[in-house]
Coordinates of C-alpha atoms in Angstrom, one line a residue:
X23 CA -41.3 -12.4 9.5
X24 CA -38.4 -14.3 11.0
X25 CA -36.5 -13.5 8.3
X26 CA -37.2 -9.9 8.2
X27 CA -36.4 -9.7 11.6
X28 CA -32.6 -10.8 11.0
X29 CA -32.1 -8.6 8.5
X30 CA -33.0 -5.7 10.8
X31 CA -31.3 -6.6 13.4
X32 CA -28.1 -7.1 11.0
X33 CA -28.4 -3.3 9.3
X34 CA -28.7 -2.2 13.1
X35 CA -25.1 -3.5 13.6
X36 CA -23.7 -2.4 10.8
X37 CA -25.1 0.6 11.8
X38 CA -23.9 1.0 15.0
X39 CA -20.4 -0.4 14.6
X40 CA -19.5 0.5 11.3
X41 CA -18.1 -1.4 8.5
X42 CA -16.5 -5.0 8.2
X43 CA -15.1 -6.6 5.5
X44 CA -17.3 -7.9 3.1
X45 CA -14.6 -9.4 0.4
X46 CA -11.2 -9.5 2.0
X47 CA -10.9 -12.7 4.2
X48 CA -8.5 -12.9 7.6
X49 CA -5.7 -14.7 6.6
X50 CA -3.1 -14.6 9.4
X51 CA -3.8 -12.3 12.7
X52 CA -1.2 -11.5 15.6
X53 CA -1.9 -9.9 19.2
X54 CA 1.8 -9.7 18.6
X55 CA 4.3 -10.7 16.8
X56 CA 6.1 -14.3 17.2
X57 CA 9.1 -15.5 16.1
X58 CA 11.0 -18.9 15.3
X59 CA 13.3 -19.7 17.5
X60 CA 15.8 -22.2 16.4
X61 CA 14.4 -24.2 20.0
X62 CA 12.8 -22.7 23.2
X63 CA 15.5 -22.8 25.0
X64 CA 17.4 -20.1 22.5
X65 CA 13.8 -18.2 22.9
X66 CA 13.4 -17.7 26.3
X67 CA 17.3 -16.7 26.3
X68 CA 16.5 -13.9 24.4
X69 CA 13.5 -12.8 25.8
X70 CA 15.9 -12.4 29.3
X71 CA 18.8 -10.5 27.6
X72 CA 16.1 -8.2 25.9
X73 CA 17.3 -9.2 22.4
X74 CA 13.7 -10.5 21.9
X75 CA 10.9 -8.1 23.4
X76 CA 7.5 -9.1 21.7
X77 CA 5.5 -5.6 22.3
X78 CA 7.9 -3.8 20.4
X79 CA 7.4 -5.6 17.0
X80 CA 5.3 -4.0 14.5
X81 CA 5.4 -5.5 10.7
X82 CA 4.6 -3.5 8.3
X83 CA 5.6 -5.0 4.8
X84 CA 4.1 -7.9 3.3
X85 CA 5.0 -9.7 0.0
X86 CA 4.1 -13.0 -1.9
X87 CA 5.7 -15.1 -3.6
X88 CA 4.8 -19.5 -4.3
X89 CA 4.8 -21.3 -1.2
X90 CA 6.2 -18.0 1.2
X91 CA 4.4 -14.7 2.7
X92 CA 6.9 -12.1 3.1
X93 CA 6.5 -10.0 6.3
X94 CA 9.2 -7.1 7.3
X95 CA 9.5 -6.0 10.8
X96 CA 11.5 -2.6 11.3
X97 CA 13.9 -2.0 14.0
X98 CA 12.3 0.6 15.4
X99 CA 12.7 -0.4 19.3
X100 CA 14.8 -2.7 20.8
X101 CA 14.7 -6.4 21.0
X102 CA 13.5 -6.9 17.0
X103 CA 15.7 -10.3 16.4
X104 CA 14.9 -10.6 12.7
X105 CA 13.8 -7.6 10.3
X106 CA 12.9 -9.2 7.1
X107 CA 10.9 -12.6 8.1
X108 CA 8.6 -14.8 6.1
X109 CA 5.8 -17.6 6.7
X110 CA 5.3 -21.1 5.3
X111 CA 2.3 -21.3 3.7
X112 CA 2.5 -24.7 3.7
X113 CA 2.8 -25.5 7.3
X114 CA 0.4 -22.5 8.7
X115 CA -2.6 -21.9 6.3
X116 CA -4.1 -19.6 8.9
X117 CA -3.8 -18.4 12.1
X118 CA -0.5 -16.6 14.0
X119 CA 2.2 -18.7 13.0
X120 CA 5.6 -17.6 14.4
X121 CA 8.1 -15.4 11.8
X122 CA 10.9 -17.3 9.7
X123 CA 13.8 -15.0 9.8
X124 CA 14.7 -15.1 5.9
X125 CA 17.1 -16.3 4.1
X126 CA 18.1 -17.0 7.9
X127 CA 19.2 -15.8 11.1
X128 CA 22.4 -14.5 10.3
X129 CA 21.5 -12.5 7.9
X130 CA 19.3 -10.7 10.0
X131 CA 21.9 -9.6 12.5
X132 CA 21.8 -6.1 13.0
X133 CA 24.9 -4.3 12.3
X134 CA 26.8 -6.5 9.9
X135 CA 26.7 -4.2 7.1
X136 CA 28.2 -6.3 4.6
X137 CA 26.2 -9.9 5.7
X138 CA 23.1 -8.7 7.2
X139 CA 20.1 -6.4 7.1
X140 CA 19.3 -4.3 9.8
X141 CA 16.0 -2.8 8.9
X142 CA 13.9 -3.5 6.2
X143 CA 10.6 -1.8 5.3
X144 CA 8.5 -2.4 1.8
X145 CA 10.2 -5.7 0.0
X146 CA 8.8 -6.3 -4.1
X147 CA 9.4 -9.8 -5.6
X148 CA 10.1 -9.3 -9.5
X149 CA 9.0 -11.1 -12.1
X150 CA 12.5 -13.0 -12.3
X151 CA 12.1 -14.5 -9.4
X152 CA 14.2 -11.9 -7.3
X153 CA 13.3 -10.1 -4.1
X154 CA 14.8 -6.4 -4.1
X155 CA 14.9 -5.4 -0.3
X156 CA 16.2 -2.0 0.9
X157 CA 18.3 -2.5 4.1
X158 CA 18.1 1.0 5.5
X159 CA 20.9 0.5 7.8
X160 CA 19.0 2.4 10.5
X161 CA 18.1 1.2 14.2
X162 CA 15.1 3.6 16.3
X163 CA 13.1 6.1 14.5
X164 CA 12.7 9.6 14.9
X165 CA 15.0 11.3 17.1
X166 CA 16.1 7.8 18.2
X167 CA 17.5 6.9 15.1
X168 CA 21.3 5.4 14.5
X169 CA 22.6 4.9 11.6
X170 CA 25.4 1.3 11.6
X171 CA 25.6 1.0 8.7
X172 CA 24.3 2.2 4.9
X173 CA 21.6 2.4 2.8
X174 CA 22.2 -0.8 0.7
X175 CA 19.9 -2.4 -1.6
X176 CA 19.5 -6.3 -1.1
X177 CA 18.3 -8.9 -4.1
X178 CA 17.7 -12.2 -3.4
X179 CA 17.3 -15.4 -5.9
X180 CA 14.2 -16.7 -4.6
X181 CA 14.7 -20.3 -6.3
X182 CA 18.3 -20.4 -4.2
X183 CA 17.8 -18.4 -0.9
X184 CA 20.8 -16.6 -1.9
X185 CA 21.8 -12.9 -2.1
X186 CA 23.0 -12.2 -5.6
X187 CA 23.9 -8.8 -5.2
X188 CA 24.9 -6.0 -2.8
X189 CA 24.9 -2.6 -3.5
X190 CA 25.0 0.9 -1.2
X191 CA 23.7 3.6 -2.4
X192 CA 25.8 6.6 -3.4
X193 CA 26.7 9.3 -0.7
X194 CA 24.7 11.8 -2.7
X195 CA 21.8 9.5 -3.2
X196 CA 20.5 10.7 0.1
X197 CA 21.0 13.8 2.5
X198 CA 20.5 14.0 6.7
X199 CA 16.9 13.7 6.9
X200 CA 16.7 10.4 4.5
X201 CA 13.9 7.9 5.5
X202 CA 13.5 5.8 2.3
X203 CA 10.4 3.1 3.4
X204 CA 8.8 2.2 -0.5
X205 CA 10.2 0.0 -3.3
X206 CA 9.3 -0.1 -6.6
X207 CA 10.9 -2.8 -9.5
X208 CA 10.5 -2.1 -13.4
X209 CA 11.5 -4.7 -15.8
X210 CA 12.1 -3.5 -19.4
X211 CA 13.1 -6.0 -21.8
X212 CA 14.8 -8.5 -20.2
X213 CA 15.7 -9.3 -16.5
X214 CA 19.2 -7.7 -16.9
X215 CA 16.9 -4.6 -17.9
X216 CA 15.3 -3.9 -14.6
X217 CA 15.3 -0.8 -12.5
X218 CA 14.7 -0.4 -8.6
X219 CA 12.8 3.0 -7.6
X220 CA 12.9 4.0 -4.1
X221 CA 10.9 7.4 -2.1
X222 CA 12.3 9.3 0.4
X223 CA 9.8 10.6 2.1
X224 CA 11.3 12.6 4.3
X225 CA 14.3 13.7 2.3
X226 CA 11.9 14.3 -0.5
X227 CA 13.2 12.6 -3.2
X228 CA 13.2 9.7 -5.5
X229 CA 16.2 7.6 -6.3
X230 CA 16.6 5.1 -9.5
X231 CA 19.4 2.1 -9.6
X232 CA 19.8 0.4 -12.3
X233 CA 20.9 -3.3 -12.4
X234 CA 22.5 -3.5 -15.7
X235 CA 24.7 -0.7 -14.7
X236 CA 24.7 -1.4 -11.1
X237 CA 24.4 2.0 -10.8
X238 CA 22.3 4.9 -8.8
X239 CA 21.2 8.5 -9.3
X240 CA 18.5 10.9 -7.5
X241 CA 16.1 13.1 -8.6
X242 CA 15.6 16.0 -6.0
X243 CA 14.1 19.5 -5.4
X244 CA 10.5 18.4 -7.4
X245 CA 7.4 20.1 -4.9
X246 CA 5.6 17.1 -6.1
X247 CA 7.7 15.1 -3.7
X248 CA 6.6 17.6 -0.8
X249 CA 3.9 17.4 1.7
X250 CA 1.1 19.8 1.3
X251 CA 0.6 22.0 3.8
X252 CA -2.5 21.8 4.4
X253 CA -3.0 17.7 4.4
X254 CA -0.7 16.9 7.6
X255 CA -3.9 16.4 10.3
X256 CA -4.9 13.0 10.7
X257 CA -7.5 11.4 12.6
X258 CA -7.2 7.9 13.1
X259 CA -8.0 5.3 15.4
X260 CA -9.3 7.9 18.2
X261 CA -6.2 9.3 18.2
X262 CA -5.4 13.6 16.1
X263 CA -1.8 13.8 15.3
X264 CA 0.0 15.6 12.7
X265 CA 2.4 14.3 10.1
X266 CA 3.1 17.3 8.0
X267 CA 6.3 16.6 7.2
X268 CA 6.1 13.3 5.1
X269 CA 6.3 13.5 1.3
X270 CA 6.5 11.2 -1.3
X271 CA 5.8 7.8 -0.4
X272 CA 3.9 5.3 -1.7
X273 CA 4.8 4.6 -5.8
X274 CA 2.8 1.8 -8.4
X275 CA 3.9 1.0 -11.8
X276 CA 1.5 0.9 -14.8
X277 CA 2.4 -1.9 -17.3
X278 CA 4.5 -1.5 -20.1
X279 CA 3.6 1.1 -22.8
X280 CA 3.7 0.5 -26.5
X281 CA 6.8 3.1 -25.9
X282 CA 8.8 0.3 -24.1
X283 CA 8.4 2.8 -20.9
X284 CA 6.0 2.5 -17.8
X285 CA 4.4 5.4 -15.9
X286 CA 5.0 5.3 -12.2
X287 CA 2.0 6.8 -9.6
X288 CA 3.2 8.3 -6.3
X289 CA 1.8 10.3 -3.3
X290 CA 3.2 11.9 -1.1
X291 CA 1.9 10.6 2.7
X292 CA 0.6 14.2 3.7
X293 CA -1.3 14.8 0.8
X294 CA -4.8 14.0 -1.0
X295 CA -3.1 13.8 -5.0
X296 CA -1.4 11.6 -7.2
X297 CA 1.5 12.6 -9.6
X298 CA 2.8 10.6 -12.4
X299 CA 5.9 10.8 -14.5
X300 CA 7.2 7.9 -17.4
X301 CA 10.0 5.8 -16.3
X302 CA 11.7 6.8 -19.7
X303 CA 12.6 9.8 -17.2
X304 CA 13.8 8.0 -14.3
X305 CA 15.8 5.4 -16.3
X306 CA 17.6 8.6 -17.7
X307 CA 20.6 9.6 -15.0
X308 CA 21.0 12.7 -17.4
X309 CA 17.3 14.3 -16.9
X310 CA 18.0 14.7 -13.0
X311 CA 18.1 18.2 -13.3
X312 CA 16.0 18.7 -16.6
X313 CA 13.0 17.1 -15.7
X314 CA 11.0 19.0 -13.9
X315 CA 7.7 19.3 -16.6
X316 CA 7.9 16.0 -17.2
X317 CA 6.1 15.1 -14.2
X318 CA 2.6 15.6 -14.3
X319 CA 0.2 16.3 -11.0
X320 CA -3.5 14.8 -11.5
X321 CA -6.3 15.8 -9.1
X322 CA -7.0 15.1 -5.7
X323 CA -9.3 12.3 -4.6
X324 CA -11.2 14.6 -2.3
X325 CA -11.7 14.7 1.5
X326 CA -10.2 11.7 3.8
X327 CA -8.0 10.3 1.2
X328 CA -4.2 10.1 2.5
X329 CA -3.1 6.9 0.9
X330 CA 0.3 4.8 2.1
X331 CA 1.1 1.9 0.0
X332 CA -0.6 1.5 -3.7
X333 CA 0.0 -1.0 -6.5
X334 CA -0.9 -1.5 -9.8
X335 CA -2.2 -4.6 -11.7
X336 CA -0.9 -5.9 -15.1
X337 CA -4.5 -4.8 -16.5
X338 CA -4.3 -1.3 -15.2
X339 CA -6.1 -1.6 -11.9
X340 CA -4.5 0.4 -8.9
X341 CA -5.1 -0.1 -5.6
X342 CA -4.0 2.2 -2.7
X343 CA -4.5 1.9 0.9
X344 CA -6.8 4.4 2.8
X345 CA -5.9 5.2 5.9
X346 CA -8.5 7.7 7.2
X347 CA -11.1 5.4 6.4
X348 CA -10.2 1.9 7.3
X349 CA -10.5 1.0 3.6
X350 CA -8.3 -0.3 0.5
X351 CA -9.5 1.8 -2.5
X352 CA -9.2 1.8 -6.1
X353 CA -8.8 3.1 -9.7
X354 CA -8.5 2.2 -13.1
X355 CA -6.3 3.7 -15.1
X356 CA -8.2 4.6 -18.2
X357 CA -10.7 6.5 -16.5
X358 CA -9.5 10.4 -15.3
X359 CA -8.4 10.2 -12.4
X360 CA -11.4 12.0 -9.8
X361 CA -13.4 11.2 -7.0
X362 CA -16.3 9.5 -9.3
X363 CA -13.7 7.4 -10.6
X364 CA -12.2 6.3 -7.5
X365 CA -13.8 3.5 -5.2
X366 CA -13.7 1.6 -2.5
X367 CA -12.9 -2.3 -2.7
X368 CA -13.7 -2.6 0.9
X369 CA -13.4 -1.5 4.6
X370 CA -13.4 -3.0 7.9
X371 CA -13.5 -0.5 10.5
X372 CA -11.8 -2.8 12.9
X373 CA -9.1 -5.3 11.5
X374 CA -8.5 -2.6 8.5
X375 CA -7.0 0.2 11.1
X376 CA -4.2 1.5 9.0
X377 CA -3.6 -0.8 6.0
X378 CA -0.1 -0.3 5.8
X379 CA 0.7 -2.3 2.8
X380 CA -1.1 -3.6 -0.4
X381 CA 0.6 -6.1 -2.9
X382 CA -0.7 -8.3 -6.3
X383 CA 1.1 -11.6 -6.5
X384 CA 1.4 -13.5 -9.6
X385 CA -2.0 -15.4 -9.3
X386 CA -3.3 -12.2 -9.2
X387 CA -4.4 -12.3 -5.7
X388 CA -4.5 -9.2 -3.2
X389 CA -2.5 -9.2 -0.5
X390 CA -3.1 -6.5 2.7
X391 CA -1.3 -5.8 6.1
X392 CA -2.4 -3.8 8.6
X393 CA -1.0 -2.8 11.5
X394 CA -2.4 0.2 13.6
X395 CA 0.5 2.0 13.5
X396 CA -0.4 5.2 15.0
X397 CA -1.6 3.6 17.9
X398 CA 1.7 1.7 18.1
X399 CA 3.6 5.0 17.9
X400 CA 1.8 8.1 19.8
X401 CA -0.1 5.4 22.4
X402 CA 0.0 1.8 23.2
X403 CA -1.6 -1.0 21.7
X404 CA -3.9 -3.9 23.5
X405 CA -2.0 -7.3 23.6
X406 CA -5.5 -8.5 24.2
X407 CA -6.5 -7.6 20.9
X408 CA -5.2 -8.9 17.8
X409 CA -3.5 -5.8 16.6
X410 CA -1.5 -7.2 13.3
X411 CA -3.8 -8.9 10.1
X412 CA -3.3 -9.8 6.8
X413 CA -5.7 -10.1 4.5
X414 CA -6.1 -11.4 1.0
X415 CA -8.5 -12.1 -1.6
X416 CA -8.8 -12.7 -5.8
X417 CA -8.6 -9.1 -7.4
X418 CA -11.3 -10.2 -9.2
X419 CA -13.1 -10.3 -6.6
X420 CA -12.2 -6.9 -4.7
X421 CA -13.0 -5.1 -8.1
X422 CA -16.3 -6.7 -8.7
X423 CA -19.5 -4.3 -8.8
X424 CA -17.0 -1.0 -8.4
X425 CA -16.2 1.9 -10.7
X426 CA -12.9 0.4 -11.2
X427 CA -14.3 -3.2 -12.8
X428 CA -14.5 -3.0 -16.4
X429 CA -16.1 -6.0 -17.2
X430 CA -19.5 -4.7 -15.9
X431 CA -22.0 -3.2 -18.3
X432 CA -22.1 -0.1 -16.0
X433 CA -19.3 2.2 -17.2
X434 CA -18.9 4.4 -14.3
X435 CA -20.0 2.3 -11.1
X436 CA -21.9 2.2 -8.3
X437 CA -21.2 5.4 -5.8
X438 CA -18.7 4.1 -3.1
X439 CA -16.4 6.8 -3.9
X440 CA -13.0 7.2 -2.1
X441 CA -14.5 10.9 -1.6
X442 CA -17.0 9.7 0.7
X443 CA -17.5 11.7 3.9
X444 CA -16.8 10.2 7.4
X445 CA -19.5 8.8 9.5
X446 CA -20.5 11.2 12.5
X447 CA -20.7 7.9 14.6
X448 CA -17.6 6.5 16.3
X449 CA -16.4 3.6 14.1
X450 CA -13.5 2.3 16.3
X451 CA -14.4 2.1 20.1
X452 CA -11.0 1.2 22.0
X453 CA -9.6 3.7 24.2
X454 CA -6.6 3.5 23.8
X455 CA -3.6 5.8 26.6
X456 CA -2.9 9.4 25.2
X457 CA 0.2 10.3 23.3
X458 CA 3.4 10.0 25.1
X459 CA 4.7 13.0 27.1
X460 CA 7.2 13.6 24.2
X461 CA 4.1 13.5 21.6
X462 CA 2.0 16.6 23.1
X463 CA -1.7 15.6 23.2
X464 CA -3.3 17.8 20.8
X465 CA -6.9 18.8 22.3
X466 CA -9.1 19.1 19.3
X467 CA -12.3 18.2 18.4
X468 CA -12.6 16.8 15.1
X469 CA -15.4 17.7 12.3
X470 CA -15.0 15.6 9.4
X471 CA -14.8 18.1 6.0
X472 CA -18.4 18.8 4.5
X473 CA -18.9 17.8 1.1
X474 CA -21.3 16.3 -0.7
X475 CA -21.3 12.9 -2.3
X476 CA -19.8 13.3 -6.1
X477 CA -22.6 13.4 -8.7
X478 CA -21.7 9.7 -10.5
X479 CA -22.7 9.7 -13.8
X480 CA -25.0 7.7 -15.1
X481 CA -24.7 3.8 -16.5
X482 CA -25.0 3.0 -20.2
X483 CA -27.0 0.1 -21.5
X484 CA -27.4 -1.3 -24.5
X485 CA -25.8 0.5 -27.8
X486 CA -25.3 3.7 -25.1
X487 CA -22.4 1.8 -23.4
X488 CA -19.1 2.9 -24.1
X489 CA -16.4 0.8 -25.3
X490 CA -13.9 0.7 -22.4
X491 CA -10.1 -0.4 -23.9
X492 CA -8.2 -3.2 -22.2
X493 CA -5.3 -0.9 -22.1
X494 CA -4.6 2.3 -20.4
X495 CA -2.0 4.4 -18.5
X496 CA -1.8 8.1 -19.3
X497 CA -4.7 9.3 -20.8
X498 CA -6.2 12.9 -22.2
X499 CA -8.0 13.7 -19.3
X500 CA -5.2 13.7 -17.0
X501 CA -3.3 15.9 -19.8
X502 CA -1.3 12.9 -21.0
X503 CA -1.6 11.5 -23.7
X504 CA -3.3 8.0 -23.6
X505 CA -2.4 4.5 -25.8
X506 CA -4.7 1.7 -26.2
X507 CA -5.2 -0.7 -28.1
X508 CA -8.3 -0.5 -29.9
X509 CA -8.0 3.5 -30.5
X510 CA -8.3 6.3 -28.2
X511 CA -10.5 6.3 -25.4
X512 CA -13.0 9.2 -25.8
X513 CA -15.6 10.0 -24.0
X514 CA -19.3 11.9 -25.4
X515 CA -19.9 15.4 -23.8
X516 CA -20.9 15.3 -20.3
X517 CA -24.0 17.6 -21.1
X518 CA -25.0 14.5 -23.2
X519 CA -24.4 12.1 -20.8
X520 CA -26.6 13.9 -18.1
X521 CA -29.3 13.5 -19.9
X522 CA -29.3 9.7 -20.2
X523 CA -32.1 8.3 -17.9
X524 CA -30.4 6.9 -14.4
X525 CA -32.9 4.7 -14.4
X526 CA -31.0 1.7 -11.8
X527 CA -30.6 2.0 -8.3
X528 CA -27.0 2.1 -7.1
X529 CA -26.1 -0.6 -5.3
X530 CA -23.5 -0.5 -2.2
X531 CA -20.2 -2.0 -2.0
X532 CA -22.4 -4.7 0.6
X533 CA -24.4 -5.9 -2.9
X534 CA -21.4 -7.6 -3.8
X535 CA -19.9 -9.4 -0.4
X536 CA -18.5 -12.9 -0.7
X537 CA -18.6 -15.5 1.9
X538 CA -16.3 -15.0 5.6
X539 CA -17.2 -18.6 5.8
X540 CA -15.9 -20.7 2.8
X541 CA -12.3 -19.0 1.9
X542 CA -11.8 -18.5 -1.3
X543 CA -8.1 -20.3 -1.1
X544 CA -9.5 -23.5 0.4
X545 CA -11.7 -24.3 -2.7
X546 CA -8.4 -24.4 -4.7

């Protein structure tokens, strides 16, 4: 009785307050930001001249490579003393450890085009040991924003702590309304044989540099890299604001093909789809303006689905962070890409307020920031509450009992579809100040879209189960065509799938929670 007791009591709460995390442990949590001061004396020096002003540090890229967790912190305000930061993993294991300007403070100086970086956003470490960081060049945001100095991109030997290259982007590379805040890195063949890709979003376009030739060129003009109109209302954190201007943003690379070539994901911010298009395109300076059915638009992932940051694993999984429902989703990549394919990997309703970043290191663990960036930008955050997390967990683990693992005997998944529609109840309780006067407060009372849960199909068992590839990347149901390597992936008629017996119970994403209490890293 005792026990039964508990267990109510525990689906009341859930109940009432939403979701948690069930797999994704609390790494490192700020109320805000620190930073390493050189000695306390030099800190408290800055904090008086305004050169340090902790409220008005927001990080919002994270990266992992060894020993070091990468953390980027645009300049945005005033009083940011160091844009692209790190931690030591060895000397803080959890907790809020203070920033380590990287490769050091100098090179963080705002202004000095040709030694520093001013503003960094999204940061990738390559296979090669490099770490490819887009100095922007920009100080504010919005109608704030200066521009010092250029749009240079930044790589780093990570086994030296040295900057091995330089290189500014070409005048036409970008145009007056440029804001360039994703990274993408695809190495071909060799290390020499690598390509950086970078979105603007609110340029709308997508630029490619290649290393071998040290060289850059822009593809422009595509209405793939264009908001849709009707995606730019958001609700988030309490707060209805619209962002219908931002396109493409975030990008994910699919390994290798058989054809040497990758396919690279994108979405633009305002919008509920996914496109696609081979890198054999954008290696190619010569298809910039004869390339235009070459990219390929998949479906939408259905209501509440803008997405910021996504990656993709070596094995095909992506992930993509959800930002109208507090969640980090997922897909694999040889299954179409719709709603019944799509699921969630987990939620917190709390900590997971915009998930502004997702990254898979080379242990293949997940790595997640978020920040509550709305909040930070339209209102004002609570430096009583922690306000920054990062979160991480096996991929393994995140995948396990969803749609998107394909080790289970279930084909298609339990139903904890990205599609799923908002609860009516309030999930996030702070009140938090209206928008500021320049911001107009929007009255508007908010009804989440109607739609019904997607109809999942049915699990196979036994000699029914289909044999699901190890490979993937395009494939015939998104109109591409599709490699693996044990033959093509086809799929019986879905008439004849319907009438297979659903004879388990879907279970929900709780079924497969792992332990808050005994992190996963400390049993290493």
């Amino acid at each position: 009785m005792k026990c039964f007791l508990v267990g109510l009591l525990t689906f009341v709460l859930c109940v009432q307050f939403g979701y948690a995390t069930y797999k994704l442990q609390e790494r490192f949590n700020w109320k805000q930001l620190d930073f390493a001061f050189p000695n306390e004396n030099l800190k408290q020096q800055a904090l008086a001249s305004g050169d340090y002003i902790p409220q008005n540090a927001l990080p919002v890229g994270v990266e992992h490579w060894q020993n070091r967790l990468f953390v980027t912190v645009p300049r945005w305000r005033d009083g940011i003393p160091a844009t692209l930061t790190y931690i030591n993993m060895e000397h803080s294991v959890t907790g809020s450890p203070a920033l380590i300007p990287y490769p050091d403070w100098r090179s963080n100086t705002a202004g000095d085009c040709a030694n520093g970086i001013t503003t960094a956003y999204r940061i990738k470490v390559d296979e090669c040991g490099r770490l490819w960081v887009l100095d922007t060049g920009t100080i504010g945001i919005g109608n704030t924003t200066t521009n010092p100095c250029p749009y240079a991109v930044n790589v780093f030997d990570l086994a030296t702590h040295t900057r091995i290259r330089r290189y500014e982007l070409n005048p036409e590379d970008t145009n007056a309304n440029t804001f360039i805040a994703n990274i993408a890195v695809d190495i071909g063949k060799s290390c020499d044989d690598a390509f950086a890709y970078f979105s603007d979003e609110l340029g709308y376009g997508l630029i490619s540099y290649s290393w071998e030739q040290n060289k850059s060129w822009r593809f422009s003009g595509h209405s793939y890299f264009f908001p849709d109109p009707l995606r730019g209302d958001y609700n988030i954190a309490g707060l209805n604001f619209q962002w219908g201007e931002e396109g493409i943003f975030g990008m994910a690379l699919s390994p290798l093909r058989s054809d040497g070539f990758r396919t690279m994901y994108f979405s633009p911010l305002a919008s509920h789809r996914q496109f696609a298009v081979s890198t054999r395109i954008l290696r190619d300076e010569s298809r910039v303006e004869d390339s235009y059915h070459d990219f390929i638009a998949l479906d939408e992932r259905g209501p509440n689905s803008h997405t910021t940051a996504r990656v993709m694993s070596d094995d095909g999984v992506e992930l993509f962070d959800l930002i109208d429902q507090n969640a980090v989703g997922c897909w694999h990549s040889s299954m179409p890409y719709s709603p019944q394919f799509h699921g969630i990997v987990d939620r917190d309703d709390v900590g997971l307020v915009f998930p502004a970043d997702v990254k898979i290191d080379e242990n293949k663990n997940v790595w997640v920031l978020s920040d509550r960036m709305p909040v930070f930008l339209l209102s004002e955050l609570d430096y009583n509450d922690i306000n920054f997390r990062i979160y991480t967990a096996p991929l393994s683990t995140l995948i396990e009992g969803t749609v998107c693992d394909q080790r289970t005997s279930s084909v298609y998944g339990p139903p904890n579809s990205v599609a799923a529609v908002k609860p009516q109840f309030p999930l996030y309780t702070k009140q938090y100040l209206p928008p500021a006067p320049a911001k107009p407060t929007i009255i508007q009372h908010h009804v989440p879209i109607s739609s019904a849960r997607p109809t999942y199909l049915p699990p196979y068992s036994g000699s029914q189960r289909l044999n699901v590839p190890s490979a993937f990347v395009y494939n015939q149901h998104n109109g591409l065509s599709y490699e693996a390597s044990n033959g093509p992936h086809l799929f019986p008629a879905i008439a004849h799938i319907q009438q297979i017996q659903h004879t388990a119970q879907p279970e929900g994403l709780g079924s497969y929670a792992t332990s808050r209490n005994t992190p996963w890293w400390k049993r290493q």
